[in-house]
Structure formats: structure tokens, C-alpha cells
Amino acid sequence: MATPIGNLGDLSPRAVDALAAADVVACEDTRRTGRLLEHAGVRAPRLLVVNDHTEPGQVRAVLELLDAGRRVAVVTDAGTPGISDPGERLVAAAANAGHVVEVVPGPSAAIAALVASGLPTGRFCFEGFLPRKGSGRRERLDALAVEPRTMVLYEAPHRLARTLADLAAALGPSRRVAVARELTKLHEELWRGPLDGAVAWAEAAAPRGELVLVVAGAPAPDPADDDAVVAALEAALAAGASKRDAAASVASALGVPKRRAYALAVELPS
Ligand code: SAM
């Protein structure tokens, strides 16, 4: 079941009922969930800690409770379980064992940021947190460069400027982004603009608190643009650059995704 991402007023009456009816509440942090129960006016049931480290081991304990006919409510510190949070394994195990899984929908920072972003909502993808470094991060950024759907990412404040800079390098500096900060809280803020502007803002303002990035999808490739890219690639190849280097320099000069420039480069004669 979902719990507030900041504003306790977002705890739904149905969520309060579900907490009150639970024999056991699986939660990430007993103190935090204890405060939520107190706010909800629910007498604390038994709490079972299920976090990123304990979830694999706690699955059996939860299944035993369900087998014994107990009701288990699953909450996390904030938002919707299973969305960059524990819960996925518990739900899969309960469903596979034939138990009824009821959902109590409610706040999720990803959906809240998407709808407030002003970017297209018709098709979107959720990326959670990007891999922090290495080839995993590079490969994900390359894939995002050609992703046509609006992208929703979570990020920690101390990595915001770096991640925006990496996105600007991979997707092009003019791609639109919305950075949603501290949603539903006192200092809620939405920054909207191009990725290069977002980098400058993040470096200057060093925004704190919780953040979601919503990035516009790649525009459909315009064959007319391809002509300009191909002409620049041919010039770079004629000057002796390898296809990989030519693609990298043309991509950054023309502000097109590296993956697209490389795809056009490999089709050119060596
Ligand atoms: N399961 C949660 C949900 O449904 O939103 C997300 C949990 S994830 C561990 C925590 C991340 O969600 C934060 O690092 C931040 O990126 C985002 N987040 C959570 N609350 C937020 C808020 N009030 N405003 C902006 N982002 C938030």
C-alpha cells in the first residue's frame, strides 16, 4: 500500500483502514512507520522489517503468516512499495503461492513528478536510479539517448549536477527536462528547461532534498537532419578520424545522440 511522499494529508482513508485491519505491517523502518501509524490513529500492530537487505530472507516469514491466514500490509518509508523500494519480491512470492494481493494505490514520486512536469504523459518509462558509474551507466545513457518516451528518473541531491551533465552529453544539451524537488512538501519546486540550463542551475543552486528528473523523449529522427550529420561524418572521416571518433565529435558538435551518429557512420564506406 502507498503512503505519503511528504504531506501526511495524502494518506488515504482506505490506507488507514488497511493498516488498522493488518495483523502485521511489513515496513522498512519501524520508527518511521510507527509515526505514520500514530498519525493514522492506528494501534501499532506487529511490525516486520523488510528492507533492501532483508527482503529476500523475509519472504518466507511473510508467506508463513499468509498461510496462517494473517493479513500483511506492506509499506515503505514513503510512496509506493516496489517502485525503487522493497515489495516486488514479496508480491511475486505471495502471488505465486496463490495468495490474494490487494493494492491500496496512492502517492508515488514518479507519477507526481511526471504529471507536474509539463512534458508528454501519453507514453513514458520509469528508469529509477541510474547505475552510479562504469559501463552500466554509459550503456543506460546511450539507450536513453534514443528513447522516444518521456523518461522518469530518481536521483540523490549530491549526484544531481553530475547526472544532468551526463544526460546533456548523451541526449544533447537542448533536450527538455523538469526537475521536481520536495514534492508535496513545504519547499516543493519544479525547475523546467533544457538540460544544459539544468546543469547550470544545479551547479549554482545545489538543490537539496528529494528529486525526480523527468526528461523529454527523443524526437523522431528527421531525415533532413541525417543529411547534415552524414556530411559532417564524411568530412571527419576524410580528415582521417575513425568511425567511432568521427561519430563522437559530430554528435557533440551537432547536438545529436552519439548512438545515432555512430549508426550513420557505420553505413558510410571506410
Ligand atoms: N517508492 C517511492 C515512490 O513511490 O515514490 C520511491 C522510493 S525511492 C527509494 C526514493 C526516491 O524517490 C528519492 O530519492 C527521490 O528521487 C524520490 N522521491 C521520494 N519522495 C519525493 C518527493 N517528495 N519529492 C521528490 N522526489 C521524491
mmCIF file of N, CA and C in Angstrom, residues 186-251:
data_model
loop_
_atom_site.group_PDB
_atom_site.id
_atom_site.type_symbol
_atom_site.label_atom_id
_atom_site.label_comp_id
_atom_site.label_asym_id
_atom_site.label_seq_id
_atom_site.Cartn_x
_atom_site.Cartn_y
_atom_site.Cartn_z
ATOM 1 N N LEU A 186 6.883 21.450 2.017
ATOM 2 C CA LEU A 186 6.913 22.907 2.143
ATOM 3 C C LEU A 186 7.711 23.568 1.016
ATOM 4 N N HIS A 187 8.863 22.988 0.668
ATOM 5 C CA HIS A 187 9.736 23.621 -0.321
ATOM 6 C C HIS A 187 9.613 22.984 -1.703
ATOM 7 N N GLU A 188 8.405 22.549 -2.031
ATOM 8 C CA GLU A 188 8.163 21.948 -3.355
ATOM 9 C C GLU A 188 8.580 22.929 -4.455
ATOM 10 N N GLU A 189 9.261 22.394 -5.472
ATOM 11 C CA GLU A 189 9.771 23.261 -6.554
ATOM 12 C C GLU A 189 9.832 22.457 -7.842
ATOM 13 N N LEU A 190 9.524 23.098 -8.960
ATOM 14 C CA LEU A 190 9.640 22.474 -10.276
ATOM 15 C C LEU A 190 10.540 23.346 -11.120
ATOM 16 N N TRP A 191 11.689 22.834 -11.555
ATOM 17 C CA TRP A 191 12.553 23.578 -12.484
ATOM 18 C C TRP A 191 12.338 22.971 -13.866
ATOM 19 N N ARG A 192 12.073 23.803 -14.859
ATOM 20 C CA ARG A 192 11.838 23.291 -16.219
ATOM 21 C C ARG A 192 12.729 24.030 -17.214
ATOM 22 N N GLY A 193 13.303 23.333 -18.149
ATOM 23 C CA GLY A 193 14.128 23.989 -19.171
ATOM 24 C C GLY A 193 14.971 22.960 -19.896
ATOM 25 N N PRO A 194 15.983 23.426 -20.666
ATOM 26 C CA PRO A 194 16.851 22.486 -21.380
ATOM 27 C C PRO A 194 17.889 21.875 -20.430
ATOM 28 N N LEU A 195 18.453 20.736 -20.840
ATOM 29 C CA LEU A 195 19.404 20.044 -19.951
ATOM 30 C C LEU A 195 20.621 20.906 -19.607
ATOM 31 N N ASP A 196 21.135 21.691 -20.589
ATOM 32 C CA ASP A 196 22.317 22.489 -20.228
ATOM 33 C C ASP A 196 21.961 23.570 -19.197
ATOM 34 N N GLY A 197 20.756 24.119 -19.292
ATOM 35 C CA GLY A 197 20.316 25.090 -18.278
ATOM 36 C C GLY A 197 20.154 24.425 -16.919
ATOM 37 N N ALA A 198 19.701 23.180 -16.937
ATOM 38 C CA ALA A 198 19.517 22.462 -15.678
ATOM 39 C C ALA A 198 20.854 22.204 -14.995
ATOM 40 N N VAL A 199 21.881 21.919 -15.812
ATOM 41 C CA VAL A 199 23.215 21.690 -15.231
ATOM 42 C C VAL A 199 23.676 22.968 -14.534
ATOM 43 N N ALA A 200 23.531 24.104 -15.221
ATOM 44 C CA ALA A 200 23.972 25.394 -14.646
ATOM 45 C C ALA A 200 23.188 25.686 -13.368
ATOM 46 N N TRP A 201 21.878 25.447 -13.411
ATOM 47 C CA TRP A 201 21.046 25.686 -12.218
ATOM 48 C C TRP A 201 21.488 24.782 -11.063
ATOM 49 N N ALA A 202 21.700 23.483 -11.360
ATOM 50 C CA ALA A 202 22.053 22.538 -10.300
ATOM 51 C C ALA A 202 23.410 22.889 -9.697
ATOM 52 N N GLU A 203 24.347 23.332 -10.549
ATOM 53 C CA GLU A 203 25.678 23.675 -10.030
ATOM 54 C C GLU A 203 25.610 24.935 -9.172
ATOM 55 N N ALA A 204 24.790 25.900 -9.593
ATOM 56 C CA ALA A 204 24.729 27.172 -8.848
ATOM 57 C C ALA A 204 23.879 27.044 -7.584
ATOM 58 N N ALA A 205 22.744 26.367 -7.695
ATOM 59 C CA ALA A 205 21.796 26.357 -6.569
ATOM 60 C C ALA A 205 22.012 25.172 -5.628
ATOM 61 N N ALA A 206 22.721 24.129 -6.103
ATOM 62 C CA ALA A 206 22.922 22.910 -5.313
ATOM 63 C C ALA A 206 21.649 22.527 -4.556
ATOM 64 N N PRO A 207 20.560 22.252 -5.303
ATOM 65 C CA PRO A 207 19.289 21.966 -4.636
ATOM 66 C C PRO A 207 19.382 20.747 -3.724
ATOM 67 N N ARG A 208 18.700 20.860 -2.580
ATOM 68 C CA ARG A 208 18.731 19.753 -1.618
ATOM 69 C C ARG A 208 17.377 19.066 -1.569
ATOM 70 N N GLY A 209 17.297 18.003 -0.825
ATOM 71 C CA GLY A 209 16.024 17.307 -0.650
ATOM 72 C C GLY A 209 15.851 16.196 -1.673
ATOM 73 N N GLU A 210 14.613 15.779 -1.847
ATOM 74 C CA GLU A 210 14.349 14.644 -2.723
ATOM 75 C C GLU A 210 13.986 15.134 -4.124
ATOM 76 N N LEU A 211 14.469 14.395 -5.128
ATOM 77 C CA LEU A 211 14.395 14.889 -6.507
ATOM 78 C C LEU A 211 13.961 13.822 -7.496
ATOM 79 N N VAL A 212 13.156 14.231 -8.457
ATOM 80 C CA VAL A 212 12.816 13.379 -9.605
ATOM 81 C C VAL A 212 13.152 14.152 -10.871
ATOM 82 N N LEU A 213 13.763 13.471 -11.835
ATOM 83 C CA LEU A 213 14.058 14.073 -13.142
ATOM 84 C C LEU A 213 13.066 13.509 -14.155
ATOM 85 N N VAL A 214 12.451 14.399 -14.902
ATOM 86 C CA VAL A 214 11.556 13.970 -15.987
ATOM 87 C C VAL A 214 12.143 14.542 -17.274
ATOM 88 N N VAL A 215 12.503 13.660 -18.188
ATOM 89 C CA VAL A 215 13.236 14.081 -19.387
ATOM 90 C C VAL A 215 12.399 13.783 -20.629
ATOM 91 N N ALA A 216 12.314 14.751 -21.519
ATOM 92 C CA ALA A 216 11.552 14.558 -22.757
ATOM 93 C C ALA A 216 12.172 13.444 -23.595
ATOM 94 N N GLY A 217 11.338 12.695 -24.278
ATOM 95 C CA GLY A 217 11.828 11.634 -25.152
ATOM 96 C C GLY A 217 12.517 12.200 -26.392
ATOM 97 N N ALA A 218 13.261 11.328 -27.068
ATOM 98 C CA ALA A 218 13.970 11.757 -28.287
ATOM 99 C C ALA A 218 12.956 12.081 -29.377
ATOM 100 N N PRO A 219 13.140 13.204 -30.076
ATOM 101 C CA PRO A 219 12.248 13.498 -31.191
ATOM 102 C C PRO A 219 12.446 12.466 -32.298
ATOM 103 N N ALA A 220 11.394 12.225 -33.079
ATOM 104 C CA ALA A 220 11.527 11.283 -34.202
ATOM 105 C C ALA A 220 12.623 11.808 -35.121
ATOM 106 N N PRO A 221 13.558 10.943 -35.538
ATOM 107 C CA PRO A 221 14.652 11.437 -36.371
ATOM 108 C C PRO A 221 14.130 12.050 -37.672
ATOM 109 N N ASP A 222 14.680 13.192 -38.000
ATOM 110 C CA ASP A 222 14.283 13.886 -39.223
ATOM 111 C C ASP A 222 15.325 13.553 -40.289
ATOM 112 N N PRO A 223 14.906 12.898 -41.393
ATOM 113 C CA PRO A 223 15.884 12.503 -42.413
ATOM 114 C C PRO A 223 16.699 13.688 -42.921
ATOM 115 N N ALA A 224 16.105 14.893 -42.880
ATOM 116 C CA ALA A 224 16.853 16.071 -43.340
ATOM 117 C C ALA A 224 18.034 16.323 -42.412
ATOM 118 N N ASP A 225 17.824 16.084 -41.100
ATOM 119 C CA ASP A 225 18.926 16.255 -40.148
ATOM 120 C C ASP A 225 20.031 15.240 -40.427
ATOM 121 N N ASP A 226 19.609 14.016 -40.832
ATOM 122 C CA ASP A 226 20.599 12.977 -41.115
ATOM 123 C C ASP A 226 21.575 13.444 -42.202
ATOM 124 N N ASP A 227 21.052 14.203 -43.167
ATOM 125 C CA ASP A 227 21.939 14.664 -44.238
ATOM 126 C C ASP A 227 23.077 15.508 -43.669
ATOM 127 N N ALA A 228 22.746 16.389 -42.721
ATOM 128 C CA ALA A 228 23.782 17.247 -42.128
ATOM 129 C C ALA A 228 24.778 16.397 -41.341
ATOM 130 N N VAL A 229 24.257 15.381 -40.614
ATOM 131 C CA VAL A 229 25.145 14.523 -39.818
ATOM 132 C C VAL A 229 26.074 13.743 -40.744
ATOM 133 N N VAL A 230 25.498 13.193 -41.828
ATOM 134 C CA VAL A 230 26.308 12.396 -42.765
ATOM 135 C C VAL A 230 27.392 13.282 -43.391
ATOM 136 N N ALA A 231 27.041 14.514 -43.761
ATOM 137 C CA ALA A 231 28.037 15.401 -44.373
ATOM 138 C C ALA A 231 29.179 15.666 -43.387
ATOM 139 N N ALA A 232 28.834 15.886 -42.117
ATOM 140 C CA ALA A 232 29.876 16.154 -41.118
ATOM 141 C C ALA A 232 30.714 14.904 -40.879
ATOM 142 N N LEU A 233 30.070 13.736 -40.898
ATOM 143 C CA LEU A 233 30.814 12.479 -40.707
ATOM 144 C C LEU A 233 31.795 12.262 -41.859
ATOM 145 N N GLU A 234 31.311 12.512 -43.076
ATOM 146 C CA GLU A 234 32.189 12.303 -44.245
ATOM 147 C C GLU A 234 33.410 13.216 -44.157
ATOM 148 N N ALA A 235 33.185 14.433 -43.691
ATOM 149 C CA ALA A 235 34.317 15.363 -43.568
ATOM 150 C C ALA A 235 35.307 14.853 -42.523
ATOM 151 N N ALA A 236 34.770 14.360 -41.402
ATOM 152 C CA ALA A 236 35.659 13.880 -40.336
ATOM 153 C C ALA A 236 36.418 12.634 -40.790
ATOM 154 N N LEU A 237 35.731 11.730 -41.520
ATOM 155 C CA LEU A 237 36.396 10.505 -41.994
ATOM 156 C C LEU A 237 37.471 10.851 -43.028
ATOM 157 N N ALA A 238 37.140 11.829 -43.885
ATOM 158 C CA ALA A 238 38.117 12.237 -44.904
ATOM 159 C C ALA A 238 39.358 12.842 -44.241
ATOM 160 N N ALA A 239 39.163 13.428 -43.063
ATOM 161 C CA ALA A 239 40.309 14.025 -42.352
ATOM 162 C C ALA A 239 41.089 12.972 -41.572
ATOM 163 N N GLY A 240 40.648 11.694 -41.653
ATOM 164 C CA GLY A 240 41.434 10.614 -41.045
ATOM 165 C C GLY A 240 40.882 10.073 -39.739
ATOM 166 N N ALA A 241 39.738 10.580 -39.277
ATOM 167 C CA ALA A 241 39.185 10.085 -37.996
ATOM 168 C C ALA A 241 38.621 8.672 -38.183
ATOM 169 N N SER A 242 38.648 7.892 -37.106
ATOM 170 C CA SER A 242 37.981 6.582 -37.146
ATOM 171 C C SER A 242 36.479 6.833 -37.103
ATOM 172 N N LYS A 243 35.693 5.797 -37.430
ATOM 173 C CA LYS A 243 34.233 5.983 -37.403
ATOM 174 C C LYS A 243 33.745 6.321 -35.999
ATOM 175 N N ARG A 244 34.374 5.664 -35.009
ATOM 176 C CA ARG A 244 33.943 5.918 -33.621
ATOM 177 C C ARG A 244 34.236 7.371 -33.237
ATOM 178 N N ASP A 245 35.479 7.829 -33.539
ATOM 179 C CA ASP A 245 35.845 9.208 -33.178
ATOM 180 C C ASP A 245 35.016 10.225 -33.965
ATOM 181 N N ALA A 246 34.804 9.908 -35.254
ATOM 182 C CA ALA A 246 34.006 10.827 -36.080
ATOM 183 C C ALA A 246 32.600 10.956 -35.496
ATOM 184 N N ALA A 247 32.010 9.807 -35.107
ATOM 185 C CA ALA A 247 30.653 9.838 -34.547
ATOM 186 C C ALA A 247 30.625 10.669 -33.269
ATOM 187 N N ALA A 248 31.650 10.479 -32.413
ATOM 188 C CA ALA A 248 31.670 11.208 -31.131
ATOM 189 C C ALA A 248 31.775 12.713 -31.373
ATOM 190 N N SER A 249 32.695 13.117 -32.278
ATOM 191 C CA SER A 249 32.889 14.567 -32.445
ATOM 192 C C SER A 249 31.689 15.194 -33.152
ATOM 193 N N VAL A 250 31.109 14.487 -34.133
ATOM 194 C CA VAL A 250 29.954 15.044 -34.849
ATOM 195 C C VAL A 250 28.747 15.116 -33.904
ATOM 196 N N ALA A 251 28.582 14.081 -33.085
ATOM 197 C CA ALA A 251 27.445 14.079 -32.150
ATOM 198 C C ALA A 251 27.531 15.282 -31.232
#
